[in-house]
């Protein structure tokens, strides 16, 4: 007997989908929750977004922003099809109601129409994004023409205790006295080109040039031909790694946790024989210094490392230590060393 995931199931519409979801608990592992959303979007696109949101909202840990972000990040034609949701529902007791041949034909036709509409919409969206990304890239190059090399006395660099590593400086639009970090493309038409820019203001506020492509974008903190490649999230983290932890390795920053995977895959394709290390963040505390329910930095770093069979290095923190990345770890270690040295001086006295 074939499994539900491989055998043909009768066509479904949103009413049938609603019935299936009633057999699935939204209070499940995050991975399964995401897979259910992927299955819904693969079949119905945004037409079933509200239905997916209502089902997700039945979970005790439901967060509207998390749902909105996750739904937006799911591609309509991803790796998970509606068959996955059907299988889960059937395994949990759902049974298809009897259906006439006419209803089956109607639903099959509606399903085919949805697929054709999605294909057309995806093609139009891809073209729109390509045009938008080109415009933003051209804007980025114009900004770089008027930028100057950043000096090591920039307030952000002083606070982080790092050098400028080739980033630029300027005042652009609302970004005053900002560091300007180019984001280079790693694949496709944008490979080697500036996709967009990151602006880091003196107080540490970070913003990207609006509308630019982020996926697969990176900035090389330092490059040493033939050396291992360390991939991290932020610029300050990468600079700290290059200066103190991995001075003999190439270091590139991917800008955020969600971009670690595409950057890691791109570098693996370009340098298949080179050792790659994912230096992830450890988001063990939230903004209020409470333990996080989901450690995004650690999860995304492990995901990227597993995908390309890379090594992984994540800074560890005591439960009450405030910090998440290698720059935080370095400064905490420096403070601890100063305290140890001071304590030793007190113990030794004037001897």
PDB file of N, CA and C in Angstrom, residues 244-293:
ATOM      1  N   UNK A 244      41.265  38.874  16.427  1.00  0.00           N
ATOM      2  CA  UNK A 244      41.623  38.196  17.677  1.00  0.00           C
ATOM      3  C   UNK A 244      41.494  36.673  17.669  1.00  0.00           C
ATOM      4  N   UNK A 245      40.552  36.124  16.942  1.00  0.00           N
ATOM      5  CA  UNK A 245      40.286  34.693  17.041  1.00  0.00           C
ATOM      6  C   UNK A 245      40.755  33.894  15.825  1.00  0.00           C
ATOM      7  N   UNK A 246      40.562  34.429  14.634  1.00  0.00           N
ATOM      8  CA  UNK A 246      40.937  33.688  13.416  1.00  0.00           C
ATOM      9  C   UNK A 246      41.756  34.583  12.479  1.00  0.00           C
ATOM     10  N   UNK A 247      42.909  35.087  12.941  1.00  0.00           N
ATOM     11  CA  UNK A 247      43.687  36.041  12.133  1.00  0.00           C
ATOM     12  C   UNK A 247      44.294  35.449  10.865  1.00  0.00           C
ATOM     13  N   UNK A 248      44.370  34.122  10.793  1.00  0.00           N
ATOM     14  CA  UNK A 248      44.983  33.492   9.623  1.00  0.00           C
ATOM     15  C   UNK A 248      43.940  32.843   8.699  1.00  0.00           C
ATOM     16  N   UNK A 249      42.690  33.231   8.881  1.00  0.00           N
ATOM     17  CA  UNK A 249      41.603  32.715   8.042  1.00  0.00           C
ATOM     18  C   UNK A 249      40.952  33.860   7.276  1.00  0.00           C
ATOM     19  N   UNK A 250      40.320  33.535   6.180  1.00  0.00           N
ATOM     20  CA  UNK A 250      39.460  34.503   5.509  1.00  0.00           C
ATOM     21  C   UNK A 250      38.188  34.644   6.342  1.00  0.00           C
ATOM     22  N   UNK A 251      37.693  35.865   6.465  1.00  0.00           N
ATOM     23  CA  UNK A 251      36.496  36.109   7.267  1.00  0.00           C
ATOM     24  C   UNK A 251      35.508  36.934   6.447  1.00  0.00           C
ATOM     25  N   UNK A 252      34.285  36.435   6.313  1.00  0.00           N
ATOM     26  CA  UNK A 252      33.235  37.176   5.605  1.00  0.00           C
ATOM     27  C   UNK A 252      32.006  37.256   6.503  1.00  0.00           C
ATOM     28  N   UNK A 253      31.321  38.397   6.438  1.00  0.00           N
ATOM     29  CA  UNK A 253      30.093  38.516   7.228  1.00  0.00           C
ATOM     30  C   UNK A 253      28.892  38.411   6.296  1.00  0.00           C
ATOM     31  N   UNK A 254      27.857  37.736   6.777  1.00  0.00           N
ATOM     32  CA  UNK A 254      26.625  37.518   6.015  1.00  0.00           C
ATOM     33  C   UNK A 254      25.516  38.467   6.465  1.00  0.00           C
ATOM     34  N   UNK A 255      25.819  39.325   7.444  1.00  0.00           N
ATOM     35  CA  UNK A 255      24.944  40.397   7.916  1.00  0.00           C
ATOM     36  C   UNK A 255      23.857  39.965   8.888  1.00  0.00           C
ATOM     37  N   UNK A 256      23.257  38.795   8.730  1.00  0.00           N
ATOM     38  CA  UNK A 256      22.280  38.343   9.722  1.00  0.00           C
ATOM     39  C   UNK A 256      22.159  36.826   9.685  1.00  0.00           C
ATOM     40  N   UNK A 257      21.457  36.291  10.672  1.00  0.00           N
ATOM     41  CA  UNK A 257      21.358  34.835  10.830  1.00  0.00           C
ATOM     42  C   UNK A 257      20.685  34.169   9.640  1.00  0.00           C
ATOM     43  N   UNK A 258      19.642  34.798   9.114  1.00  0.00           N
ATOM     44  CA  UNK A 258      18.906  34.210   8.001  1.00  0.00           C
ATOM     45  C   UNK A 258      19.709  34.126   6.721  1.00  0.00           C
ATOM     46  N   UNK A 259      20.787  34.888   6.632  1.00  0.00           N
ATOM     47  CA  UNK A 259      21.599  34.907   5.424  1.00  0.00           C
ATOM     48  C   UNK A 259      22.803  33.964   5.509  1.00  0.00           C
ATOM     49  N   UNK A 260      23.015  33.334   6.662  1.00  0.00           N
ATOM     50  CA  UNK A 260      24.153  32.419   6.808  1.00  0.00           C
ATOM     51  C   UNK A 260      24.076  31.262   5.818  1.00  0.00           C
ATOM     52  N   UNK A 261      22.889  30.687   5.678  1.00  0.00           N
ATOM     53  CA  UNK A 261      22.737  29.507   4.822  1.00  0.00           C
ATOM     54  C   UNK A 261      23.022  29.814   3.353  1.00  0.00           C
ATOM     55  N   UNK A 262      22.383  30.822   2.740  1.00  0.00           N
ATOM     56  CA  UNK A 262      22.690  31.087   1.327  1.00  0.00           C
ATOM     57  C   UNK A 262      24.137  31.486   1.083  1.00  0.00           C
ATOM     58  N   UNK A 263      24.740  32.242   2.005  1.00  0.00           N
ATOM     59  CA  UNK A 263      26.155  32.613   1.841  1.00  0.00           C
ATOM     60  C   UNK A 263      27.040  31.381   1.979  1.00  0.00           C
ATOM     61  N   UNK A 264      26.740  30.532   2.953  1.00  0.00           N
ATOM     62  CA  UNK A 264      27.532  29.312   3.149  1.00  0.00           C
ATOM     63  C   UNK A 264      27.453  28.411   1.912  1.00  0.00           C
ATOM     64  N   UNK A 265      26.261  28.240   1.367  1.00  0.00           N
ATOM     65  CA  UNK A 265      26.098  27.399   0.174  1.00  0.00           C
ATOM     66  C   UNK A 265      26.873  27.972  -1.016  1.00  0.00           C
ATOM     67  N   UNK A 266      26.844  29.289  -1.164  1.00  0.00           N
ATOM     68  CA  UNK A 266      27.549  29.921  -2.284  1.00  0.00           C
ATOM     69  C   UNK A 266      29.049  29.720  -2.161  1.00  0.00           C
ATOM     70  N   UNK A 267      29.594  29.927  -0.964  1.00  0.00           N
ATOM     71  CA  UNK A 267      31.041  29.764  -0.789  1.00  0.00           C
ATOM     72  C   UNK A 267      31.450  28.302  -0.918  1.00  0.00           C
ATOM     73  N   UNK A 268      30.579  27.400  -0.522  1.00  0.00           N
ATOM     74  CA  UNK A 268      30.870  25.981  -0.693  1.00  0.00           C
ATOM     75  C   UNK A 268      30.943  25.622  -2.180  1.00  0.00           C
ATOM     76  N   UNK A 269      30.052  26.210  -2.986  1.00  0.00           N
ATOM     77  CA  UNK A 269      30.091  25.959  -4.428  1.00  0.00           C
ATOM     78  C   UNK A 269      31.353  26.533  -5.058  1.00  0.00           C
ATOM     79  N   UNK A 270      31.746  27.720  -4.615  1.00  0.00           N
ATOM     80  CA  UNK A 270      32.913  28.372  -5.210  1.00  0.00           C
ATOM     81  C   UNK A 270      34.233  27.789  -4.701  1.00  0.00           C
ATOM     82  N   UNK A 271      34.224  27.300  -3.448  1.00  0.00           N
ATOM     83  CA  UNK A 271      35.450  26.773  -2.836  1.00  0.00           C
ATOM     84  C   UNK A 271      35.165  25.406  -2.208  1.00  0.00           C
ATOM     85  N   UNK A 272      34.888  24.403  -3.034  1.00  0.00           N
ATOM     86  CA  UNK A 272      34.455  23.092  -2.520  1.00  0.00           C
ATOM     87  C   UNK A 272      35.502  22.369  -1.680  1.00  0.00           C
ATOM     88  N   UNK A 273      36.779  22.647  -1.882  1.00  0.00           N
ATOM     89  CA  UNK A 273      37.838  21.938  -1.157  1.00  0.00           C
ATOM     90  C   UNK A 273      38.354  22.719   0.048  1.00  0.00           C
ATOM     91  N   UNK A 274      37.820  23.916   0.282  1.00  0.00           N
ATOM     92  CA  UNK A 274      38.287  24.760   1.385  1.00  0.00           C
ATOM     93  C   UNK A 274      37.461  24.516   2.640  1.00  0.00           C
ATOM     94  N   UNK A 275      38.140  24.450   3.772  1.00  0.00           N
ATOM     95  CA  UNK A 275      37.435  24.280   5.045  1.00  0.00           C
ATOM     96  C   UNK A 275      36.639  25.549   5.363  1.00  0.00           C
ATOM     97  N   UNK A 276      35.378  25.357   5.727  1.00  0.00           N
ATOM     98  CA  UNK A 276      34.508  26.483   6.079  1.00  0.00           C
ATOM     99  C   UNK A 276      34.051  26.332   7.525  1.00  0.00           C
ATOM    100  N   UNK A 277      34.099  27.431   8.248  1.00  0.00           N
ATOM    101  CA  UNK A 277      33.649  27.448   9.647  1.00  0.00           C
ATOM    102  C   UNK A 277      32.514  28.455   9.777  1.00  0.00           C
ATOM    103  N   UNK A 278      31.394  28.038  10.339  1.00  0.00           N
ATOM    104  CA  UNK A 278      30.280  28.943  10.612  1.00  0.00           C
ATOM    105  C   UNK A 278      30.431  29.448  12.048  1.00  0.00           C
ATOM    106  N   UNK A 279      30.720  30.733  12.192  1.00  0.00           N
ATOM    107  CA  UNK A 279      30.874  31.343  13.517  1.00  0.00           C
ATOM    108  C   UNK A 279      29.562  32.045  13.865  1.00  0.00           C
ATOM    109  N   UNK A 280      28.662  31.303  14.471  1.00  0.00           N
ATOM    110  CA  UNK A 280      27.317  31.820  14.715  1.00  0.00           C
ATOM    111  C   UNK A 280      27.202  32.672  15.960  1.00  0.00           C
ATOM    112  N   UNK A 281      26.049  33.304  16.114  1.00  0.00           N
ATOM    113  CA  UNK A 281      25.712  34.048  17.326  1.00  0.00           C
ATOM    114  C   UNK A 281      25.005  33.119  18.303  1.00  0.00           C
ATOM    115  N   UNK A 282      24.968  33.538  19.546  1.00  0.00           N
ATOM    116  CA  UNK A 282      24.277  32.791  20.583  1.00  0.00           C
ATOM    117  C   UNK A 282      23.229  33.704  21.213  1.00  0.00           C
ATOM    118  N   UNK A 283      22.031  33.701  20.643  1.00  0.00           N
ATOM    119  CA  UNK A 283      20.968  34.594  21.101  1.00  0.00           C
ATOM    120  C   UNK A 283      20.247  34.000  22.305  1.00  0.00           C
ATOM    121  N   UNK A 284      20.986  33.866  23.401  1.00  0.00           N
ATOM    122  CA  UNK A 284      20.422  33.179  24.573  1.00  0.00           C
ATOM    123  C   UNK A 284      19.545  34.093  25.427  1.00  0.00           C
ATOM    124  N   UNK A 285      19.651  35.429  25.207  1.00  0.00           N
ATOM    125  CA  UNK A 285      18.826  36.372  25.955  1.00  0.00           C
ATOM    126  C   UNK A 285      18.068  37.279  24.985  1.00  0.00           C
ATOM    127  N   UNK A 286      16.881  37.728  25.409  1.00  0.00           N
ATOM    128  CA  UNK A 286      16.144  38.681  24.587  1.00  0.00           C
ATOM    129  C   UNK A 286      16.551  40.105  24.970  1.00  0.00           C
ATOM    130  N   UNK A 287      15.862  41.106  24.427  1.00  0.00           N
ATOM    131  CA  UNK A 287      16.228  42.496  24.672  1.00  0.00           C
ATOM    132  C   UNK A 287      16.055  42.901  26.131  1.00  0.00           C
ATOM    133  N   UNK A 288      15.222  42.161  26.856  1.00  0.00           N
ATOM    134  CA  UNK A 288      15.009  42.451  28.290  1.00  0.00           C
ATOM    135  C   UNK A 288      15.891  41.569  29.170  1.00  0.00           C
ATOM    136  N   UNK A 289      16.859  40.881  28.545  1.00  0.00           N
ATOM    137  CA  UNK A 289      17.803  39.994  29.250  1.00  0.00           C
ATOM    138  C   UNK A 289      17.121  38.789  29.879  1.00  0.00           C
ATOM    139  N   UNK A 290      15.998  38.368  29.288  1.00  0.00           N
ATOM    140  CA  UNK A 290      15.345  37.131  29.705  1.00  0.00           C
ATOM    141  C   UNK A 290      15.754  36.015  28.746  1.00  0.00           C
ATOM    142  N   UNK A 291      15.812  34.766  29.229  1.00  0.00           N
ATOM    143  CA  UNK A 291      16.183  33.651  28.338  1.00  0.00           C
ATOM    144  C   UNK A 291      15.220  33.560  27.154  1.00  0.00           C
ATOM    145  N   UNK A 292      15.758  33.354  25.974  1.00  0.00           N
ATOM    146  CA  UNK A 292      14.920  33.272  24.778  1.00  0.00           C
ATOM    147  C   UNK A 292      14.298  31.880  24.652  1.00  0.00           C
ATOM    148  N   UNK A 293      13.091  31.860  24.128  1.00  0.00           N
ATOM    149  CA  UNK A 293      12.423  30.576  23.882  1.00  0.00           C
ATOM    150  C   UNK A 293      13.021  29.881  22.667  1.00  0.00           C
TER     151      UNK A 293
END
